[in-house]
mmCIF file of N, CA and C in Angstrom:
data_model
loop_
_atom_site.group_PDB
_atom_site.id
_atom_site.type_symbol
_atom_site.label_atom_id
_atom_site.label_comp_id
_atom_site.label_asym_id
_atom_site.label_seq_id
_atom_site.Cartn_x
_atom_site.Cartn_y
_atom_site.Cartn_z
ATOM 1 N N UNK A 1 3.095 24.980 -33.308
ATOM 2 C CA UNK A 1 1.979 24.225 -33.851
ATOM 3 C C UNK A 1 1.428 23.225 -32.843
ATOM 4 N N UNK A 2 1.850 23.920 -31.410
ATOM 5 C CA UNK A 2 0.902 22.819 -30.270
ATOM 6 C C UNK A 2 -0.797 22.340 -30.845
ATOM 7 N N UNK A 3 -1.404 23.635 -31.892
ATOM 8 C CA UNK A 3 -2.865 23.186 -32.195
ATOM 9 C C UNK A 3 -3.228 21.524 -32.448
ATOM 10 N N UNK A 4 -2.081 21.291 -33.423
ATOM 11 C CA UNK A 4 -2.471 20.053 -33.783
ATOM 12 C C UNK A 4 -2.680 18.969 -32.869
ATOM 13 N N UNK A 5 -1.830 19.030 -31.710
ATOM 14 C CA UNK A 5 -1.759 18.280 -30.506
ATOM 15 C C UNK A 5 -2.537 18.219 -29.934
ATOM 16 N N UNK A 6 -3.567 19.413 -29.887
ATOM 17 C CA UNK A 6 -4.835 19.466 -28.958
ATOM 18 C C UNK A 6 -6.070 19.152 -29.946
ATOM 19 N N UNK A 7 -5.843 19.599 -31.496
ATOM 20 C CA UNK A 7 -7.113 18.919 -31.872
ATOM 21 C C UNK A 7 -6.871 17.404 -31.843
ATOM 22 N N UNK A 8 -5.897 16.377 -32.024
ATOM 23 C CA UNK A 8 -5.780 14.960 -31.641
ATOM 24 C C UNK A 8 -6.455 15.085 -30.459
ATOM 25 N N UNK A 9 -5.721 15.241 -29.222
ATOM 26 C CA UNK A 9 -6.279 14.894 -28.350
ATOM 27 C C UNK A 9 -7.688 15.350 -28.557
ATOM 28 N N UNK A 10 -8.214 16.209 -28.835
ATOM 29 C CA UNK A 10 -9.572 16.558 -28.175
ATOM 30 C C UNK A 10 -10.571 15.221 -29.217
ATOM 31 N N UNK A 11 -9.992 14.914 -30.191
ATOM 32 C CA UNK A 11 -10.762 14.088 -31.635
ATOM 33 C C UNK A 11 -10.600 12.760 -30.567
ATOM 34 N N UNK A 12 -9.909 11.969 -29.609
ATOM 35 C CA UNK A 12 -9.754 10.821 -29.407
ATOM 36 C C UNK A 12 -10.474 10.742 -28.257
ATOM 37 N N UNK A 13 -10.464 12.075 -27.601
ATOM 38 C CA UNK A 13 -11.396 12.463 -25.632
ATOM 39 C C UNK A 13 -12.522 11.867 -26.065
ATOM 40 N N UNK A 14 -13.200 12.572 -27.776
ATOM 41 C CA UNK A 14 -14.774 12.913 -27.699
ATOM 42 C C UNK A 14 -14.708 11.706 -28.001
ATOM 43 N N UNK A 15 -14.001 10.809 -29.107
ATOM 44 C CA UNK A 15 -14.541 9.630 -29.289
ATOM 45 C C UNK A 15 -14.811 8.518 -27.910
ATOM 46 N N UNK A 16 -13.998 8.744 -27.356
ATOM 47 C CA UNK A 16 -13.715 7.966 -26.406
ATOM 48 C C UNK A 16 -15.103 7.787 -25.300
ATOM 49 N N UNK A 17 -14.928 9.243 -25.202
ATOM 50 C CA UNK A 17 -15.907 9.636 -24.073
ATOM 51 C C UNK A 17 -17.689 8.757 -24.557
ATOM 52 N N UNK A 18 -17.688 8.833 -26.128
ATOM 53 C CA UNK A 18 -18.599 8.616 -27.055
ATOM 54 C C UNK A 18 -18.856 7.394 -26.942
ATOM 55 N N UNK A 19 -17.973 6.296 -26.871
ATOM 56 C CA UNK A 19 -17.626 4.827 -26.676
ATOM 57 C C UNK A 19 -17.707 4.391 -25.202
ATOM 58 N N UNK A 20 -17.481 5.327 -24.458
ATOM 59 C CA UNK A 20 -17.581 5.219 -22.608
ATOM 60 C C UNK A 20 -18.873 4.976 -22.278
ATOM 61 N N UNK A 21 -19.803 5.977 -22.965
ATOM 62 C CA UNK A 21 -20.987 6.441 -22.944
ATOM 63 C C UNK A 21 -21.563 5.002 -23.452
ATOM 64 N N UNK A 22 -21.782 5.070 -24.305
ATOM 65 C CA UNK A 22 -22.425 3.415 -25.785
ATOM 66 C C UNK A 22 -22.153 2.481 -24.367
ATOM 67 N N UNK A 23 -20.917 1.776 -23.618
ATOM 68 C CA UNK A 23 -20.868 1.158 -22.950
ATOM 69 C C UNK A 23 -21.210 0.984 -21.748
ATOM 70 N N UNK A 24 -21.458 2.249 -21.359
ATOM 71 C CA UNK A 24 -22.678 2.124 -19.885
ATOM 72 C C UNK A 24 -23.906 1.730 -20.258
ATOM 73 N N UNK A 25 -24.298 2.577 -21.312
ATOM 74 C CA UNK A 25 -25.825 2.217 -21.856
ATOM 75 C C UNK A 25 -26.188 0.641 -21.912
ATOM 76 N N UNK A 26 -25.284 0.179 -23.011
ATOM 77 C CA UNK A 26 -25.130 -1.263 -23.226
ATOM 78 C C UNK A 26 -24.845 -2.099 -21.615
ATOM 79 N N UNK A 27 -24.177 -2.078 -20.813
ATOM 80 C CA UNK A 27 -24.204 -2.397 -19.821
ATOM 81 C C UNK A 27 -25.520 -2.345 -18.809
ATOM 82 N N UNK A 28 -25.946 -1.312 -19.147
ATOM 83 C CA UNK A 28 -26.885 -1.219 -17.918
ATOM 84 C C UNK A 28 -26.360 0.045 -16.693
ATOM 85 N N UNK A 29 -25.382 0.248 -16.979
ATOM 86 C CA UNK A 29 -24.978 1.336 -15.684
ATOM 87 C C UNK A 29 -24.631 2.746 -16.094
ATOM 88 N N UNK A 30 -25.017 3.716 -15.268
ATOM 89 C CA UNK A 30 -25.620 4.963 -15.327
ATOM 90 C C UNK A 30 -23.971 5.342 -15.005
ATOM 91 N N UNK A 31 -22.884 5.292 -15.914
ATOM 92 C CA UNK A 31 -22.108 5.900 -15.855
ATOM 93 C C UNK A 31 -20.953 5.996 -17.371
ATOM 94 N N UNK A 32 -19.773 6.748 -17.655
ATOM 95 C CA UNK A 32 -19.341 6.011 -18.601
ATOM 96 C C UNK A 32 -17.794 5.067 -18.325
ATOM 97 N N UNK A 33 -18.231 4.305 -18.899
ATOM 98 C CA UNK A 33 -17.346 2.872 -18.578
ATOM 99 C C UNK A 33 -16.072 3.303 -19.605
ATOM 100 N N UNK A 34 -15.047 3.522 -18.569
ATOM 101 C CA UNK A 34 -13.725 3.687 -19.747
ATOM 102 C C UNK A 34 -13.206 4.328 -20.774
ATOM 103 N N UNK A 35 -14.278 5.851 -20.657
ATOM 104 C CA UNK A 35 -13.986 5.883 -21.872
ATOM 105 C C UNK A 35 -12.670 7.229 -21.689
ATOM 106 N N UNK A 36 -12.377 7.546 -20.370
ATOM 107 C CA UNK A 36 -11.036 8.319 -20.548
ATOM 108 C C UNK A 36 -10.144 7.305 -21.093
ATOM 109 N N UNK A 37 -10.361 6.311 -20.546
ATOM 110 C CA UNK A 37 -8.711 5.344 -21.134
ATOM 111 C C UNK A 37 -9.014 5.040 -22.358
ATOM 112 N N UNK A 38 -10.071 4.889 -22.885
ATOM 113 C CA UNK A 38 -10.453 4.441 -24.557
ATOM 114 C C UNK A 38 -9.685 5.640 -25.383
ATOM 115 N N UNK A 39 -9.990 6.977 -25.088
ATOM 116 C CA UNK A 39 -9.455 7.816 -25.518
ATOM 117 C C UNK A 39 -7.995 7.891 -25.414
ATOM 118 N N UNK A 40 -7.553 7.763 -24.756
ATOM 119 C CA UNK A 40 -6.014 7.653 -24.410
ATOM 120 C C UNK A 40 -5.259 6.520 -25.106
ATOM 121 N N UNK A 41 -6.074 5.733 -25.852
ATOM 122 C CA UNK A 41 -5.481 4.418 -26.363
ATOM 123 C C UNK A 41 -5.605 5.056 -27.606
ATOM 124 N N UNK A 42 -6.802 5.632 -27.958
ATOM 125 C CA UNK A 42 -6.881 6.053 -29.512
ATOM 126 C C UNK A 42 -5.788 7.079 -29.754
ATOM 127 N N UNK A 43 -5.155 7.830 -28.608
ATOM 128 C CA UNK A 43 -4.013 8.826 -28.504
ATOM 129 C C UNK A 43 -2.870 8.152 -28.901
ATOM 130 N N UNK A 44 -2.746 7.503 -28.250
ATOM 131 C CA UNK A 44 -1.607 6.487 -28.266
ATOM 132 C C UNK A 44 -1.327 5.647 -30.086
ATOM 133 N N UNK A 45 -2.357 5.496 -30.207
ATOM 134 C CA UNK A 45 -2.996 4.784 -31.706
ATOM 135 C C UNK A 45 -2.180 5.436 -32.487
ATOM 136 N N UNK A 46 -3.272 6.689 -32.556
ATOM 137 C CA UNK A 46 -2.800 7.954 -33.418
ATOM 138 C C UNK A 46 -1.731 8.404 -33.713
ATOM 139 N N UNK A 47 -0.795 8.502 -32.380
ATOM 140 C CA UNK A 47 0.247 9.079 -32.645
ATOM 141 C C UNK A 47 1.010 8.406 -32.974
ATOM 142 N N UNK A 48 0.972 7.031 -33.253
ATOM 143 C CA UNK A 48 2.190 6.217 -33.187
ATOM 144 C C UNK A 48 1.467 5.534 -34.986
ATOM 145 N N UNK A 49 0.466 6.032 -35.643
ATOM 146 C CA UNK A 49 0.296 5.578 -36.865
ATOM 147 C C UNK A 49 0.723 5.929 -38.406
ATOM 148 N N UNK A 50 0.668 5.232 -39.329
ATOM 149 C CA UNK A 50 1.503 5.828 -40.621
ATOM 150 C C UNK A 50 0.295 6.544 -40.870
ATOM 151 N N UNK A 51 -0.786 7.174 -40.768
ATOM 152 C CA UNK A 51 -1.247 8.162 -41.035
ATOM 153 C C UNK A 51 -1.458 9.631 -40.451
ATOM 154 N N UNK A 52 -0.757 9.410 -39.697
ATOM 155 C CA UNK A 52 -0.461 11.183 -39.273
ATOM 156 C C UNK A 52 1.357 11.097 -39.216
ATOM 157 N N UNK A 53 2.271 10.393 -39.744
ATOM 158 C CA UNK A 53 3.168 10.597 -39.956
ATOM 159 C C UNK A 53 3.967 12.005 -40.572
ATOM 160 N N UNK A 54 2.729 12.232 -41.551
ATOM 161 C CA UNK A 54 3.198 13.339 -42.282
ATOM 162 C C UNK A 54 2.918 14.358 -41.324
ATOM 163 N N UNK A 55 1.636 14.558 -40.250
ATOM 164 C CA UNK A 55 1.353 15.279 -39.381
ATOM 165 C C UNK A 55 2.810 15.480 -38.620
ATOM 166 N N UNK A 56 3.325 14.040 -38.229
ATOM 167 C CA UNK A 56 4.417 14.100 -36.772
ATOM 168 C C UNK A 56 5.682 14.833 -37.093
ATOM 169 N N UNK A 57 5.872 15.292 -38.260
ATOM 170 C CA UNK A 57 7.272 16.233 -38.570
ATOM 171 C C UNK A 57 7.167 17.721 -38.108
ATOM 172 N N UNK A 58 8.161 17.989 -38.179
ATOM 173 C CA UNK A 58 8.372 19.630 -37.823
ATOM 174 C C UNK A 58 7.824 19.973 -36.407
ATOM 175 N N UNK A 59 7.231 21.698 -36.647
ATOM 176 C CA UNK A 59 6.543 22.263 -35.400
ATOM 177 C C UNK A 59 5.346 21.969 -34.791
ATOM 178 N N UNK A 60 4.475 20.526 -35.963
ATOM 179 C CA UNK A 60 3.487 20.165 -35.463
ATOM 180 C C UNK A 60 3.651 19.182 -34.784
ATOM 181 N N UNK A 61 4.591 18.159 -35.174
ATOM 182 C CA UNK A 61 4.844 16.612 -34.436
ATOM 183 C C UNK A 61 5.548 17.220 -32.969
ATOM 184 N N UNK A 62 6.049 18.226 -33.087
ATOM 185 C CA UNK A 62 6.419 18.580 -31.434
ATOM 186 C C UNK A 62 5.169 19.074 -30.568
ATOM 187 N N UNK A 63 4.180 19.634 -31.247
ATOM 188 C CA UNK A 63 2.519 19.569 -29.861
ATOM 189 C C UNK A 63 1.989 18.529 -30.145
ATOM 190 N N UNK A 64 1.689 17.626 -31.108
ATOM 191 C CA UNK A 64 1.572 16.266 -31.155
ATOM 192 C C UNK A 64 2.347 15.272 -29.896
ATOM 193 N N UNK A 65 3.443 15.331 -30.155
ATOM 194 C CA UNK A 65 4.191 14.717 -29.135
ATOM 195 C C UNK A 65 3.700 15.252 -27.497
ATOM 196 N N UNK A 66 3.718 16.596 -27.552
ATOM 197 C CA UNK A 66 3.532 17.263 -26.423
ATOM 198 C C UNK A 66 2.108 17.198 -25.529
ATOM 199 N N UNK A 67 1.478 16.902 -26.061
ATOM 200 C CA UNK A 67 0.175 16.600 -25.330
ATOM 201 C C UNK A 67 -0.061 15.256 -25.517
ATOM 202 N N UNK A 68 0.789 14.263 -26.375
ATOM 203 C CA UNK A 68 0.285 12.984 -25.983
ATOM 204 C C UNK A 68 1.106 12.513 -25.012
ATOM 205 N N UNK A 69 2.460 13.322 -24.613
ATOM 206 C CA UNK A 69 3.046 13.148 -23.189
ATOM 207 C C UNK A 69 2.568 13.594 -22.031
ATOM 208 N N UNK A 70 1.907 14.541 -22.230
ATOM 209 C CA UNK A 70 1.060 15.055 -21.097
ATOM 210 C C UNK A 70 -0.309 14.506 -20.926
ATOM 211 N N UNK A 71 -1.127 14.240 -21.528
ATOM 212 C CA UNK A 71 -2.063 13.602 -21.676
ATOM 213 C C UNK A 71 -2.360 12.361 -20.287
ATOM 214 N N UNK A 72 -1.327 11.461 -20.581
ATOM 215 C CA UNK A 72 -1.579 10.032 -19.677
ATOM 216 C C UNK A 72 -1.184 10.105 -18.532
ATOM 217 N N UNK A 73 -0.377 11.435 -18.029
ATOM 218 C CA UNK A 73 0.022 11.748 -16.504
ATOM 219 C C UNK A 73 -1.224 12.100 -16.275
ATOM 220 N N UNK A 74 -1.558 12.916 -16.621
ATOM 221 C CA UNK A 74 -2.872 14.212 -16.005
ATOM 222 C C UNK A 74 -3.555 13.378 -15.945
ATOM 223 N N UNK A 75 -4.148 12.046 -16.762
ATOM 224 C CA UNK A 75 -5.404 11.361 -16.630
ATOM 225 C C UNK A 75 -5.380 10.438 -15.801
ATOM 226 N N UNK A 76 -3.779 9.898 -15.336
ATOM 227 C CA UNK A 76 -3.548 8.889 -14.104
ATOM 228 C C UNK A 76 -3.765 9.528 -13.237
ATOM 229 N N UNK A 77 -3.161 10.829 -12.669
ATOM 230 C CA UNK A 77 -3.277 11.417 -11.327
ATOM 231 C C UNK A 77 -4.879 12.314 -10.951
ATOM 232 N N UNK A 78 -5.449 12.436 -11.864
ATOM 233 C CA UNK A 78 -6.834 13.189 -11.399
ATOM 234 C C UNK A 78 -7.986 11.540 -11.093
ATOM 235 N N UNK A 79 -7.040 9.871 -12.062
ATOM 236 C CA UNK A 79 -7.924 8.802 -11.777
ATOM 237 C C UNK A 79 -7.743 8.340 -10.285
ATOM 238 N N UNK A 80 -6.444 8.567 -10.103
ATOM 239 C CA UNK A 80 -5.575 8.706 -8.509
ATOM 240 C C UNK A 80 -6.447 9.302 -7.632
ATOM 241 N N UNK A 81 -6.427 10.686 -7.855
ATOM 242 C CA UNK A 81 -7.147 11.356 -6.775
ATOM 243 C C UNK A 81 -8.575 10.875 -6.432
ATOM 244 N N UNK A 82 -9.420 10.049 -7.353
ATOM 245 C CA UNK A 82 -10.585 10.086 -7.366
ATOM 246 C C UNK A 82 -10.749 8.544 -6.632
ATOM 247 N N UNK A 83 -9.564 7.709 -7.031
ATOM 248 C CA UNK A 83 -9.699 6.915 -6.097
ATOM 249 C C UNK A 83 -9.792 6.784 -4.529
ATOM 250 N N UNK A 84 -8.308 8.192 -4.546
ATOM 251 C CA UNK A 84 -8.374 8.231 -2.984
ATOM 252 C C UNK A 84 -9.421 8.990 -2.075
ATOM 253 N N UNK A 85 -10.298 9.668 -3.024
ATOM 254 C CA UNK A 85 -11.775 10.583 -2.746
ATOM 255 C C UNK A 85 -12.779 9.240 -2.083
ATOM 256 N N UNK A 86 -12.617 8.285 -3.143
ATOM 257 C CA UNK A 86 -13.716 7.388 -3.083
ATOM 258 C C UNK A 86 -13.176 6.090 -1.896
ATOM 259 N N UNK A 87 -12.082 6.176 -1.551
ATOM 260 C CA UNK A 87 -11.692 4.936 -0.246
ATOM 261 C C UNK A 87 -12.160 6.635 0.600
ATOM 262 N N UNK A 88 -11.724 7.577 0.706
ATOM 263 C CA UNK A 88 -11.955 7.878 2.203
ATOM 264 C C UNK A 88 -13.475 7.861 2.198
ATOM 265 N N UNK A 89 -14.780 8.058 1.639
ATOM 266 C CA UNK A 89 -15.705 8.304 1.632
ATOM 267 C C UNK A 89 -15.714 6.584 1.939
ATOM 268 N N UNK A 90 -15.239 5.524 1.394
ATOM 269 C CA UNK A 90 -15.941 4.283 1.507
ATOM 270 C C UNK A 90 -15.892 3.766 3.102
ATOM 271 N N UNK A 91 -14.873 4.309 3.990
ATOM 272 C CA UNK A 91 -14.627 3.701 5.572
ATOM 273 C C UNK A 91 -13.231 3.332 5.763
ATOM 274 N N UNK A 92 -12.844 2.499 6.730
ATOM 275 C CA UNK A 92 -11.531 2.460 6.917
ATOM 276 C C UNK A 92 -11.275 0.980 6.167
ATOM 277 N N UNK A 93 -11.967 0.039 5.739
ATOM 278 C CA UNK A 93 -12.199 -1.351 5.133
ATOM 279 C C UNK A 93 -11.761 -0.568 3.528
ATOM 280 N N UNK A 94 -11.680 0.544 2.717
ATOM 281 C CA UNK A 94 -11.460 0.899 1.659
ATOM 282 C C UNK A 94 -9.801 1.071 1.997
ATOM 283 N N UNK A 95 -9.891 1.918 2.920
ATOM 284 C CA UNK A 95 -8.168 2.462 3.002
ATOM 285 C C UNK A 95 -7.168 1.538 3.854
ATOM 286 N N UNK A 96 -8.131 0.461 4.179
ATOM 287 C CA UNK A 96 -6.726 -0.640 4.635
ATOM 288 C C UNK A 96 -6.440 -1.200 3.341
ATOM 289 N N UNK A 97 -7.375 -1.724 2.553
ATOM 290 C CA UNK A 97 -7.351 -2.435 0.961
ATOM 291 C C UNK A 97 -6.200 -1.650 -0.068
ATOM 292 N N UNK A 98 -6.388 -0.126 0.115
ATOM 293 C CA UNK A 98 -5.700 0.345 -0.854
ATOM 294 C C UNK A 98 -3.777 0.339 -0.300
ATOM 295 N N UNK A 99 -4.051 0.296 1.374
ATOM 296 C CA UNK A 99 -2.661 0.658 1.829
ATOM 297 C C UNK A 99 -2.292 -0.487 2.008
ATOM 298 N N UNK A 100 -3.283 -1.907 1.659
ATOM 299 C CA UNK A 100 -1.908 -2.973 1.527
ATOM 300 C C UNK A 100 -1.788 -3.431 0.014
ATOM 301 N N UNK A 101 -2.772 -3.027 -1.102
ATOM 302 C CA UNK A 101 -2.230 -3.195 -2.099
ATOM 303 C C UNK A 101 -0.598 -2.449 -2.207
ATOM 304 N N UNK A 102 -0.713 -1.409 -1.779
ATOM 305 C CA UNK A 102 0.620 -0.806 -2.574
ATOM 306 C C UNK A 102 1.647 -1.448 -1.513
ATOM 307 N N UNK A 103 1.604 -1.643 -0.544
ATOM 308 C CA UNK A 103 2.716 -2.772 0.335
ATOM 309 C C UNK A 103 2.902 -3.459 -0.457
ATOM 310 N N UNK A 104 1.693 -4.866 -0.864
ATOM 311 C CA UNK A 104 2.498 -5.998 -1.558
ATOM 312 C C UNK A 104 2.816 -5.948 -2.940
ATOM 313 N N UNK A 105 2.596 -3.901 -3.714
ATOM 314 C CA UNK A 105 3.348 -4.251 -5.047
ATOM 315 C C UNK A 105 4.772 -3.834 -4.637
ATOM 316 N N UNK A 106 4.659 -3.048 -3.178
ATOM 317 C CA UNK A 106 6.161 -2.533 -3.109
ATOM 318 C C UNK A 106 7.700 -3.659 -2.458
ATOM 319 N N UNK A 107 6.363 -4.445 -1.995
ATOM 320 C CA UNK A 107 7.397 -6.249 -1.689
ATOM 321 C C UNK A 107 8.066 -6.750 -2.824
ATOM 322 N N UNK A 108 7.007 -6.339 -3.753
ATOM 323 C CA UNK A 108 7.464 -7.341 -5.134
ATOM 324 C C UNK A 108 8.110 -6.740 -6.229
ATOM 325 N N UNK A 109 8.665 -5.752 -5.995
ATOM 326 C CA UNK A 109 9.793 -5.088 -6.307
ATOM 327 C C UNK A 109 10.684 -5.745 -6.684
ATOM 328 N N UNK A 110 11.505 -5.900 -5.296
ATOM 329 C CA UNK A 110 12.771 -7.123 -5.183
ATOM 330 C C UNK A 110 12.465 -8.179 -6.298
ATOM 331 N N UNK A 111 11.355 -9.038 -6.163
ATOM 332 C CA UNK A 111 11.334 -10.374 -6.284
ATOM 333 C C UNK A 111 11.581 -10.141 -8.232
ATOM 334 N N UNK A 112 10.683 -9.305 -8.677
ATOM 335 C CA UNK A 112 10.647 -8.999 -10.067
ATOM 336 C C UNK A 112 11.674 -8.265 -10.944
ATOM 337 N N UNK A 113 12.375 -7.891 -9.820
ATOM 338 C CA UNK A 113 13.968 -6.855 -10.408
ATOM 339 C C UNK A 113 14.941 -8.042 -10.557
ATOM 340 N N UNK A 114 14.349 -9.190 -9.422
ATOM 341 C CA UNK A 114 15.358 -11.025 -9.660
ATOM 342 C C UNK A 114 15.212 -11.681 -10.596
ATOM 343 N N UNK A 115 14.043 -11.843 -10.630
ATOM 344 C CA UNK A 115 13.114 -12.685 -11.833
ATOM 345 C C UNK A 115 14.088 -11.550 -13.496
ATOM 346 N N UNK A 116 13.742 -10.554 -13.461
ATOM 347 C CA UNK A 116 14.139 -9.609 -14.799
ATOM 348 C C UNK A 116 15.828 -9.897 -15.101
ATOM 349 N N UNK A 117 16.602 -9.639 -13.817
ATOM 350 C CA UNK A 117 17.805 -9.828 -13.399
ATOM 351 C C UNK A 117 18.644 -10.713 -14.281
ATOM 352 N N UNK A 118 17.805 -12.390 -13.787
ATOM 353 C CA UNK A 118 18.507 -13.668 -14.218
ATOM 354 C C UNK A 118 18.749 -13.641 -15.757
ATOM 355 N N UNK A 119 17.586 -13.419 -16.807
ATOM 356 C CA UNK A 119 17.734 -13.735 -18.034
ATOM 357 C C UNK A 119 18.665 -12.525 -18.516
ATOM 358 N N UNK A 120 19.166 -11.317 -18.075
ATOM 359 C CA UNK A 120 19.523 -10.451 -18.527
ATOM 360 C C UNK A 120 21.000 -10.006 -18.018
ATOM 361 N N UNK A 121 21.531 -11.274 -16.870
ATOM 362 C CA UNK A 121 22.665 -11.036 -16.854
ATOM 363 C C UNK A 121 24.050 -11.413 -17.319
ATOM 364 N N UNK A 122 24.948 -10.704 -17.430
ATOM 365 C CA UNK A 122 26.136 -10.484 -18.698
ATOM 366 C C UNK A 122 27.193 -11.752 -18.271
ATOM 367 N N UNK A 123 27.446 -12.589 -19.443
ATOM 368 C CA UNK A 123 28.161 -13.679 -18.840
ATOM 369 C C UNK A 123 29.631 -13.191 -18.691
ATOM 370 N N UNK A 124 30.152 -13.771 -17.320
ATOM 371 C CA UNK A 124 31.747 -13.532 -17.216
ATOM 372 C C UNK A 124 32.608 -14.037 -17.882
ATOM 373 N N UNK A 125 33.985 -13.361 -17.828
ATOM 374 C CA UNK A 125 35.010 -13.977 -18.571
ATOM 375 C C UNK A 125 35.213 -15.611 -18.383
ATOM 376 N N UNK A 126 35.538 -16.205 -16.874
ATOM 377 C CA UNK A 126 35.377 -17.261 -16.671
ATOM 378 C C UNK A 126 34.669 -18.487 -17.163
ATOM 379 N N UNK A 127 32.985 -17.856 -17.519
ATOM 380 C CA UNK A 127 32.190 -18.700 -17.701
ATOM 381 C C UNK A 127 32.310 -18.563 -19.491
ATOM 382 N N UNK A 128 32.402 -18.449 -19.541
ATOM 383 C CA UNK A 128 32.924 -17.779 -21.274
ATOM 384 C C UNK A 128 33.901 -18.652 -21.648
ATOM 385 N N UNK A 129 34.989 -19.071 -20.913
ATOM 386 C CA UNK A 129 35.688 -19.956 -21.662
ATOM 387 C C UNK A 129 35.580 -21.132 -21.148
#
């Protein structure tokens, strides 16, 4: 019963796409503003609401599940690619920007695995008594 999975998704794309659309207009710009991720939120919505609950059981809640897991990869990595389409077309001032963003999120790794670390670590026997 993957169907059900794909008519969700396809019911949350069009809205989305529908709402992407409304928001360029309203904006002023000749494109649509957000509306893959609008859709992907209404996915997200959906699947996680008490009204398709009765939907999420059995052989249908497994293509339900199944395309709303697949769903947010495919739409990160084709938003991925389009980024890296649009730095090489922009000059080398695009692709220094993008290759030191991911440096200083990959610095801050460490610092945020410390920060997460402190509140979450297990007190010793010692300090215990």
């Amino acid at each position: 019963m993957i169907i059900y999975g794909v008519a969700l998704l396809s019911v949350s794309l069009i809205v989305g796409m529908l709402i992407g659309e409304a928001l360029g207009v309203a904006l002023g710009v000749d494109a649509n503003v957000g509306g893959v991720g609008i859709a992907m939120l209404f996915l997200v919505l959906a699947t996680n609401s008490k009204s398709f609950e009765v939907l999420s059981k059995g052989a249908a809640g497994d293509g339900i599940k199944f395309w709303s897991a697949m769903y947010i990869p495919i739409v990160v990595a084709m938003a991925a690619r389009q980024n890296v389409a649009a730095a090489v077309d922009g000059g080398m001032l695009a692709l220094f920007a993008g290759v030191a963003a991911v440096l200083v999120s990959l610095a801050l790794v460490p610092v945020i695995s410390r920060l997460g670390a402190t509140d979450n670590a297990p007190v010793s026997q010692k300090e215990a008594n």
